[in-house]
Amino acid sequence: MTSLHADRVQETALPLIDISRLHGNATERQAMLAQLRKASLDTGFFYITGHGVPPALIAQMFAQSKTFFGRPMEEKLRVNAADTPCRHGYEPLREQTLEPDTPPDLKEGYLMGLDLPSDHPIVRLDPDHYGPNQWPQDLDAFAPVMTDYFQEMLRVSQEVLHALAFTLDLPSDYFDAFCDMPVSTLRLLHYPTQPEKPLPGEKGCGAHTDWGAVTILLQDDAGGLQVQSGTRGWVHATPIPGTFIVNIGDLMGAGPTISTAPRSIA
């Protein structure tokens, strides 16, 4: 991988936090919470273990994602996200530009969320954020696998928010009231191989902050994720098997910056 930030990227590791210690004894819990608070105030990025997501489900999710992105373009466009107000579905290559004054991002995606019918009261109230999912045809396992994985991510998100509440000296369920009908998105991303002669500033995913409360990111072994870490500049977030990377988003007041060089999971 050749990074646009390669001349100033450090190999400093992000902290690795075992969130299962939230349910351990008082000493374990306090040590974990202190580590989490420090990470949140530093870069706002950290790895988590002890999340309890079944490895078999992760493998199924990757397999289904690879199959979907490997389909012909005309089939992927049958579930074009642009055809729905809530933008659930396929997002073509170069559809988004996250970093101002740079070429469009070299990535394609698939987005889904809470699968609510068009006549649901909350969809009628806010169709830009809620609505039905679009499922690809002839991929029978895709919808159930992604639905199961999405539910697991909601569970892990709640665990992380409970832990973050403790670090703020709040009750563990403080954020639960804000997550009754969450505007949560599962976003599958595929980064095709970078062109031999990319345009100036062209990359897989431009530098940006995430707008939500927390992002839970699963990497394959391709790598490419980088985090802007204050005075340390850009830091590699190297893939670690069995972990997720969590970053604190704009809604929590942190707004760390991330960038992804283009790599392929196919």
mmCIF file of C-alpha atoms in Angstrom:
data_model
loop_
_atom_site.group_PDB
_atom_site.id
_atom_site.type_symbol
_atom_site.label_atom_id
_atom_site.label_comp_id
_atom_site.label_asym_id
_atom_site.label_seq_id
_atom_site.Cartn_x
_atom_site.Cartn_y
_atom_site.Cartn_z
ATOM 1 C CA MET A 1 0.000 0.000 0.000
ATOM 2 C CA THR A 2 1.304 3.407 -0.944
ATOM 3 C CA SER A 3 -0.260 6.121 1.155
ATOM 4 C CA LEU A 4 -0.624 9.769 0.283
ATOM 5 C CA HIS A 5 0.425 10.406 3.872
ATOM 6 C CA ALA A 6 3.273 7.851 3.830
ATOM 7 C CA ASP A 7 5.980 10.452 4.335
ATOM 8 C CA ARG A 8 4.524 11.491 7.676
ATOM 9 C CA VAL A 9 2.729 8.431 9.041
ATOM 10 C CA GLN A 10 3.917 6.915 12.304
ATOM 11 C CA GLU A 11 3.496 3.315 13.420
ATOM 12 C CA THR A 12 2.295 4.279 16.903
ATOM 13 C CA ALA A 13 -0.303 1.718 17.988
ATOM 14 C CA LEU A 14 -3.772 2.727 19.093
ATOM 15 C CA PRO A 15 -4.826 1.343 22.495
ATOM 16 C CA LEU A 16 -6.370 -2.126 22.687
ATOM 17 C CA ILE A 17 -9.308 -2.238 25.121
ATOM 18 C CA ASP A 18 -11.105 -5.357 26.362
ATOM 19 C CA ILE A 19 -14.691 -4.146 26.758
ATOM 20 C CA SER A 20 -15.735 -7.414 28.453
ATOM 21 C CA ARG A 21 -13.965 -6.040 31.543
ATOM 22 C CA LEU A 22 -16.935 -3.715 31.942
ATOM 23 C CA HIS A 23 -18.594 -6.761 33.511
ATOM 24 C CA GLY A 24 -15.531 -7.839 35.515
ATOM 25 C CA ASN A 25 -14.626 -7.068 39.090
ATOM 26 C CA ALA A 26 -14.331 -3.475 40.291
ATOM 27 C CA THR A 27 -10.561 -3.310 39.774
ATOM 28 C CA GLU A 28 -10.756 -4.627 36.193
ATOM 29 C CA ARG A 29 -13.646 -2.330 35.350
ATOM 30 C CA GLN A 30 -11.955 0.797 36.683
ATOM 31 C CA ALA A 31 -8.707 -0.001 34.856
ATOM 32 C CA MET A 32 -10.586 -0.480 31.588
ATOM 33 C CA LEU A 33 -12.602 2.702 32.044
ATOM 34 C CA ALA A 34 -9.450 4.705 32.754
ATOM 35 C CA GLN A 35 -7.903 3.329 29.555
ATOM 36 C CA LEU A 36 -11.072 4.152 27.608
ATOM 37 C CA ARG A 37 -11.270 7.696 28.953
ATOM 38 C CA LYS A 38 -7.639 8.360 28.030
ATOM 39 C CA ALA A 39 -8.157 6.990 24.487
ATOM 40 C CA SER A 40 -11.314 9.059 24.026
ATOM 41 C CA LEU A 41 -9.547 12.257 25.054
ATOM 42 C CA ASP A 42 -6.469 11.476 22.954
ATOM 43 C CA THR A 43 -7.285 10.394 19.385
ATOM 44 C CA GLY A 44 -10.865 9.233 19.953
ATOM 45 C CA PHE A 45 -9.815 5.934 18.329
ATOM 46 C CA PHE A 46 -9.180 2.551 19.945
ATOM 47 C CA TYR A 47 -9.333 -1.169 19.213
ATOM 48 C CA ILE A 48 -11.788 -3.323 21.154
ATOM 49 C CA THR A 49 -11.670 -6.991 22.055
ATOM 50 C CA GLY A 50 -14.071 -8.974 24.248
ATOM 51 C CA HIS A 51 -16.969 -7.851 22.039
ATOM 52 C CA GLY A 52 -18.526 -11.325 21.691
ATOM 53 C CA VAL A 53 -19.309 -11.127 17.969
ATOM 54 C CA PRO A 54 -19.155 -14.717 16.612
ATOM 55 C CA PRO A 55 -16.195 -15.220 14.239
ATOM 56 C CA ALA A 56 -18.422 -17.366 12.000
ATOM 57 C CA LEU A 57 -20.823 -14.463 11.515
ATOM 58 C CA ILE A 58 -17.940 -12.140 10.638
ATOM 59 C CA ALA A 59 -16.698 -14.642 8.055
ATOM 60 C CA GLN A 60 -20.187 -14.938 6.564
ATOM 61 C CA MET A 61 -20.511 -11.155 6.383
ATOM 62 C CA PHE A 62 -17.219 -10.812 4.514
ATOM 63 C CA ALA A 63 -18.157 -13.646 2.144
ATOM 64 C CA GLN A 64 -21.548 -12.122 1.330
ATOM 65 C CA SER A 65 -19.990 -8.675 0.906
ATOM 66 C CA LYS A 66 -17.378 -10.017 -1.505
ATOM 67 C CA THR A 67 -20.057 -11.814 -3.516
ATOM 68 C CA PHE A 68 -22.216 -8.703 -3.777
ATOM 69 C CA PHE A 69 -19.426 -6.378 -4.886
ATOM 70 C CA GLY A 70 -18.246 -8.957 -7.403
ATOM 71 C CA ARG A 71 -21.570 -8.833 -9.252
ATOM 72 C CA PRO A 72 -21.961 -7.013 -12.577
ATOM 73 C CA MET A 73 -22.672 -3.298 -12.250
ATOM 74 C CA GLU A 74 -26.167 -3.588 -13.739
ATOM 75 C CA GLU A 75 -27.139 -6.024 -10.971
ATOM 76 C CA LYS A 76 -25.747 -3.818 -8.212
ATOM 77 C CA LEU A 77 -27.555 -0.807 -9.622
ATOM 78 C CA ARG A 78 -30.878 -2.617 -9.246
ATOM 79 C CA VAL A 79 -30.606 -1.664 -5.567
ATOM 80 C CA ASN A 80 -29.192 1.827 -6.153
ATOM 81 C CA ALA A 81 -29.229 3.859 -2.936
ATOM 82 C CA ALA A 82 -30.057 6.974 -4.949
ATOM 83 C CA ASP A 83 -33.492 5.499 -5.674
ATOM 84 C CA THR A 84 -34.573 5.783 -2.026
ATOM 85 C CA PRO A 85 -34.846 8.874 0.236
ATOM 86 C CA CYS A 86 -32.976 7.116 3.072
ATOM 87 C CA ARG A 87 -30.185 5.988 0.712
ATOM 88 C CA HIS A 88 -30.302 2.316 1.665
ATOM 89 C CA GLY A 89 -28.687 0.246 -1.067
ATOM 90 C CA TYR A 90 -25.730 0.340 -3.432
ATOM 91 C CA GLU A 91 -23.451 3.376 -3.640
ATOM 92 C CA PRO A 92 -21.335 3.379 -6.827
ATOM 93 C CA LEU A 93 -17.635 4.130 -7.137
ATOM 94 C CA ARG A 94 -16.727 7.833 -6.896
ATOM 95 C CA GLU A 95 -20.193 8.690 -5.569
ATOM 96 C CA GLN A 96 -18.839 10.516 -2.511
ATOM 97 C CA THR A 97 -16.122 13.097 -1.879
ATOM 98 C CA LEU A 98 -15.292 13.271 1.819
ATOM 99 C CA GLU A 99 -12.195 15.465 1.634
ATOM 100 C CA PRO A 100 -12.767 18.939 0.152
ATOM 101 C CA ASP A 101 -10.840 19.901 -2.978
ATOM 102 C CA THR A 102 -9.886 16.308 -3.833
ATOM 103 C CA PRO A 103 -11.152 13.854 -6.488
ATOM 104 C CA PRO A 104 -14.123 11.614 -5.542
ATOM 105 C CA ASP A 105 -13.383 8.675 -3.245
ATOM 106 C CA LEU A 106 -12.261 5.398 -4.842
ATOM 107 C CA LYS A 107 -14.757 3.197 -3.050
ATOM 108 C CA GLU A 108 -18.145 1.583 -3.600
ATOM 109 C CA GLY A 109 -20.550 0.692 -0.834
ATOM 110 C CA TYR A 110 -23.772 -0.891 0.290
ATOM 111 C CA LEU A 111 -25.840 0.698 3.072
ATOM 112 C CA MET A 112 -28.638 -0.663 5.233
ATOM 113 C CA GLY A 113 -30.283 0.229 8.512
ATOM 114 C CA LEU A 114 -33.421 -0.496 10.484
ATOM 115 C CA ASP A 115 -35.688 -2.209 7.953
ATOM 116 C CA LEU A 116 -38.914 -0.233 8.305
ATOM 117 C CA PRO A 117 -41.821 -0.235 5.839
ATOM 118 C CA SER A 118 -42.637 2.952 3.969
ATOM 119 C CA ASP A 119 -45.879 3.394 5.920
ATOM 120 C CA HIS A 120 -44.189 3.165 9.329
ATOM 121 C CA PRO A 121 -44.936 6.334 11.373
ATOM 122 C CA ILE A 122 -41.277 7.211 11.853
ATOM 123 C CA VAL A 123 -40.590 6.750 8.127
ATOM 124 C CA ARG A 124 -43.447 9.101 7.249
ATOM 125 C CA LEU A 125 -42.013 11.584 9.756
ATOM 126 C CA ASP A 126 -38.367 11.302 8.648
ATOM 127 C CA PRO A 127 -37.963 9.475 5.309
ATOM 128 C CA ASP A 128 -34.430 10.837 4.832
ATOM 129 C CA HIS A 129 -33.123 8.712 7.711
ATOM 130 C CA TYR A 130 -35.521 5.763 7.982
ATOM 131 C CA GLY A 131 -37.033 3.376 5.483
ATOM 132 C CA PRO A 132 -36.953 -0.095 3.946
ATOM 133 C CA ASN A 133 -33.734 -1.803 2.980
ATOM 134 C CA GLN A 134 -33.069 -2.819 -0.613
ATOM 135 C CA TRP A 135 -31.859 -6.414 -0.824
ATOM 136 C CA PRO A 136 -30.018 -7.824 -3.849
ATOM 137 C CA GLN A 137 -31.932 -10.497 -5.734
ATOM 138 C CA ASP A 138 -30.674 -14.065 -6.002
ATOM 139 C CA LEU A 139 -28.429 -13.746 -2.937
ATOM 140 C CA ASP A 140 -30.600 -15.661 -0.482
ATOM 141 C CA ALA A 141 -28.138 -15.498 2.425
ATOM 142 C CA PHE A 142 -27.319 -11.808 2.067
ATOM 143 C CA ALA A 143 -30.285 -10.297 3.922
ATOM 144 C CA PRO A 144 -30.281 -12.681 6.921
ATOM 145 C CA VAL A 145 -26.498 -12.476 7.359
ATOM 146 C CA MET A 146 -26.424 -8.686 7.168
ATOM 147 C CA THR A 147 -29.438 -8.382 9.454
ATOM 148 C CA ASP A 148 -27.777 -10.608 12.076
ATOM 149 C CA TYR A 149 -24.518 -8.690 11.777
ATOM 150 C CA PHE A 150 -26.340 -5.355 12.049
ATOM 151 C CA GLN A 151 -28.043 -6.497 15.243
ATOM 152 C CA GLU A 152 -24.691 -7.551 16.675
ATOM 153 C CA MET A 153 -23.264 -4.124 15.880
ATOM 154 C CA LEU A 154 -26.188 -2.449 17.651
ATOM 155 C CA ARG A 155 -25.452 -4.614 20.703
ATOM 156 C CA VAL A 156 -21.745 -3.771 20.668
ATOM 157 C CA SER A 157 -22.551 -0.081 20.168
ATOM 158 C CA GLN A 158 -24.693 -0.166 23.283
ATOM 159 C CA GLU A 159 -21.851 -1.791 25.237
ATOM 160 C CA VAL A 160 -19.459 0.930 24.102
ATOM 161 C CA LEU A 161 -21.938 3.691 24.951
ATOM 162 C CA HIS A 162 -22.489 2.181 28.404
ATOM 163 C CA ALA A 163 -18.746 2.220 28.989
ATOM 164 C CA LEU A 164 -18.408 5.775 27.697
ATOM 165 C CA ALA A 165 -21.196 6.892 30.037
ATOM 166 C CA PHE A 166 -19.243 5.499 32.996
ATOM 167 C CA THR A 167 -16.138 7.452 31.907
ATOM 168 C CA LEU A 168 -18.251 10.626 32.132
ATOM 169 C CA ASP A 169 -19.496 9.719 35.638
ATOM 170 C CA LEU A 170 -22.977 9.100 34.251
ATOM 171 C CA PRO A 171 -25.303 6.116 34.736
ATOM 172 C CA SER A 172 -24.468 3.318 32.306
ATOM 173 C CA ASP A 173 -27.846 3.640 30.566
ATOM 174 C CA TYR A 174 -27.594 7.419 30.140
ATOM 175 C CA PHE A 175 -27.444 7.251 26.326
ATOM 176 C CA ASP A 176 -30.099 4.533 25.963
ATOM 177 C CA ALA A 177 -32.912 7.059 25.686
ATOM 178 C CA PHE A 178 -31.236 8.527 22.593
ATOM 179 C CA CYS A 179 -31.011 5.116 20.904
ATOM 180 C CA ASP A 180 -34.618 3.944 20.949
ATOM 181 C CA MET A 181 -34.878 4.163 17.142
ATOM 182 C CA PRO A 182 -31.258 4.824 16.203
ATOM 183 C CA VAL A 183 -30.257 6.332 12.877
ATOM 184 C CA SER A 184 -27.677 3.551 12.577
ATOM 185 C CA THR A 185 -26.185 2.422 9.293
ATOM 186 C CA LEU A 186 -24.339 -0.735 8.372
ATOM 187 C CA ARG A 187 -22.063 0.271 5.512
ATOM 188 C CA LEU A 188 -20.137 -2.302 3.531
ATOM 189 C CA LEU A 189 -17.200 -0.764 1.658
ATOM 190 C CA HIS A 190 -15.096 -2.113 -1.171
ATOM 191 C CA TYR A 191 -11.900 -0.340 -2.200
ATOM 192 C CA PRO A 192 -10.813 -1.448 -5.681
ATOM 193 C CA THR A 193 -7.123 -1.487 -6.525
ATOM 194 C CA GLN A 194 -5.703 2.021 -6.863
ATOM 195 C CA PRO A 195 -5.025 3.192 -10.424
ATOM 196 C CA GLU A 196 -1.386 3.077 -11.525
ATOM 197 C CA LYS A 197 -1.487 6.839 -12.063
ATOM 198 C CA PRO A 198 -3.974 8.280 -9.547
ATOM 199 C CA LEU A 199 -5.048 11.876 -9.798
ATOM 200 C CA PRO A 200 -3.453 14.330 -7.340
ATOM 201 C CA GLY A 201 -5.102 13.818 -3.965
ATOM 202 C CA GLU A 202 -7.022 10.746 -5.142
ATOM 203 C CA LYS A 203 -7.499 8.058 -2.483
ATOM 204 C CA GLY A 204 -9.929 5.418 -1.299
ATOM 205 C CA CYS A 205 -11.558 7.571 1.354
ATOM 206 C CA GLY A 206 -10.642 11.176 2.000
ATOM 207 C CA ALA A 207 -9.840 12.594 5.414
ATOM 208 C CA HIS A 208 -13.005 13.237 7.413
ATOM 209 C CA THR A 209 -14.737 13.013 10.755
ATOM 210 C CA ASP A 210 -17.726 10.752 11.410
ATOM 211 C CA TRP A 211 -20.984 12.537 12.119
ATOM 212 C CA GLY A 212 -22.540 10.012 14.513
ATOM 213 C CA ALA A 213 -21.924 9.091 18.139
ATOM 214 C CA VAL A 214 -19.631 6.088 17.603
ATOM 215 C CA THR A 215 -18.403 4.144 14.602
ATOM 216 C CA ILE A 216 -17.489 0.469 14.892
ATOM 217 C CA LEU A 217 -15.190 -0.516 12.052
ATOM 218 C CA LEU A 218 -14.205 -4.028 11.026
ATOM 219 C CA GLN A 219 -11.108 -4.255 8.834
ATOM 220 C CA ASP A 220 -9.985 -7.116 6.644
ATOM 221 C CA ASP A 221 -6.258 -7.780 6.333
ATOM 222 C CA ALA A 222 -5.679 -5.251 3.530
ATOM 223 C CA GLY A 223 -5.017 -2.295 5.816
ATOM 224 C CA GLY A 224 -4.858 1.329 4.751
ATOM 225 C CA LEU A 225 -6.713 3.033 7.619
ATOM 226 C CA GLN A 226 -4.951 6.039 9.152
ATOM 227 C CA VAL A 227 -5.860 8.288 12.070
ATOM 228 C CA GLN A 228 -4.830 11.891 12.620
ATOM 229 C CA SER A 229 -3.494 12.055 16.134
ATOM 230 C CA GLY A 230 -2.827 15.623 17.177
ATOM 231 C CA THR A 231 0.891 16.410 17.398
ATOM 232 C CA ARG A 232 1.800 12.860 16.279
ATOM 233 C CA GLY A 233 0.365 13.441 12.813
ATOM 234 C CA TRP A 234 -1.014 10.451 10.938
ATOM 235 C CA VAL A 235 -0.990 7.074 12.708
ATOM 236 C CA HIS A 236 -1.478 3.699 11.054
ATOM 237 C CA ALA A 237 -4.466 1.721 12.386
ATOM 238 C CA THR A 238 -3.042 -1.663 11.421
ATOM 239 C CA PRO A 239 -5.587 -4.524 11.230
ATOM 240 C CA ILE A 240 -5.548 -6.780 14.313
ATOM 241 C CA PRO A 241 -7.464 -10.072 13.942
ATOM 242 C CA GLY A 242 -10.448 -10.430 16.252
ATOM 243 C CA THR A 243 -10.783 -6.709 16.935
ATOM 244 C CA PHE A 244 -12.937 -3.811 15.875
ATOM 245 C CA ILE A 245 -11.807 -0.192 15.752
ATOM 246 C CA VAL A 246 -14.095 2.275 17.485
ATOM 247 C CA ASN A 247 -13.955 5.994 16.882
ATOM 248 C CA ILE A 248 -15.813 8.729 18.682
ATOM 249 C CA GLY A 249 -17.902 10.822 16.303
ATOM 250 C CA ASP A 250 -19.042 14.411 16.092
ATOM 251 C CA LEU A 251 -22.173 13.831 18.209
ATOM 252 C CA MET A 252 -19.949 12.920 21.154
ATOM 253 C CA GLY A 253 -17.858 16.043 20.655
ATOM 254 C CA ALA A 254 -14.576 14.430 19.598
ATOM 255 C CA GLY A 255 -14.479 14.389 15.809
ATOM 256 C CA PRO A 256 -11.183 12.558 15.097
ATOM 257 C CA THR A 257 -9.965 12.592 11.513
ATOM 258 C CA ILE A 258 -9.495 9.426 9.461
ATOM 259 C CA SER A 259 -8.271 8.598 6.003
ATOM 260 C CA THR A 260 -8.215 5.363 4.039
ATOM 261 C CA ALA A 261 -5.890 4.506 1.201
ATOM 262 C CA PRO A 262 -7.548 2.398 -1.522
ATOM 263 C CA ARG A 263 -7.267 -1.350 -1.071
ATOM 264 C CA SER A 264 -9.341 -4.298 -2.281
ATOM 265 C CA ILE A 265 -11.184 -6.915 -0.228
ATOM 266 C CA ALA A 266 -12.131 -8.826 -3.363
#
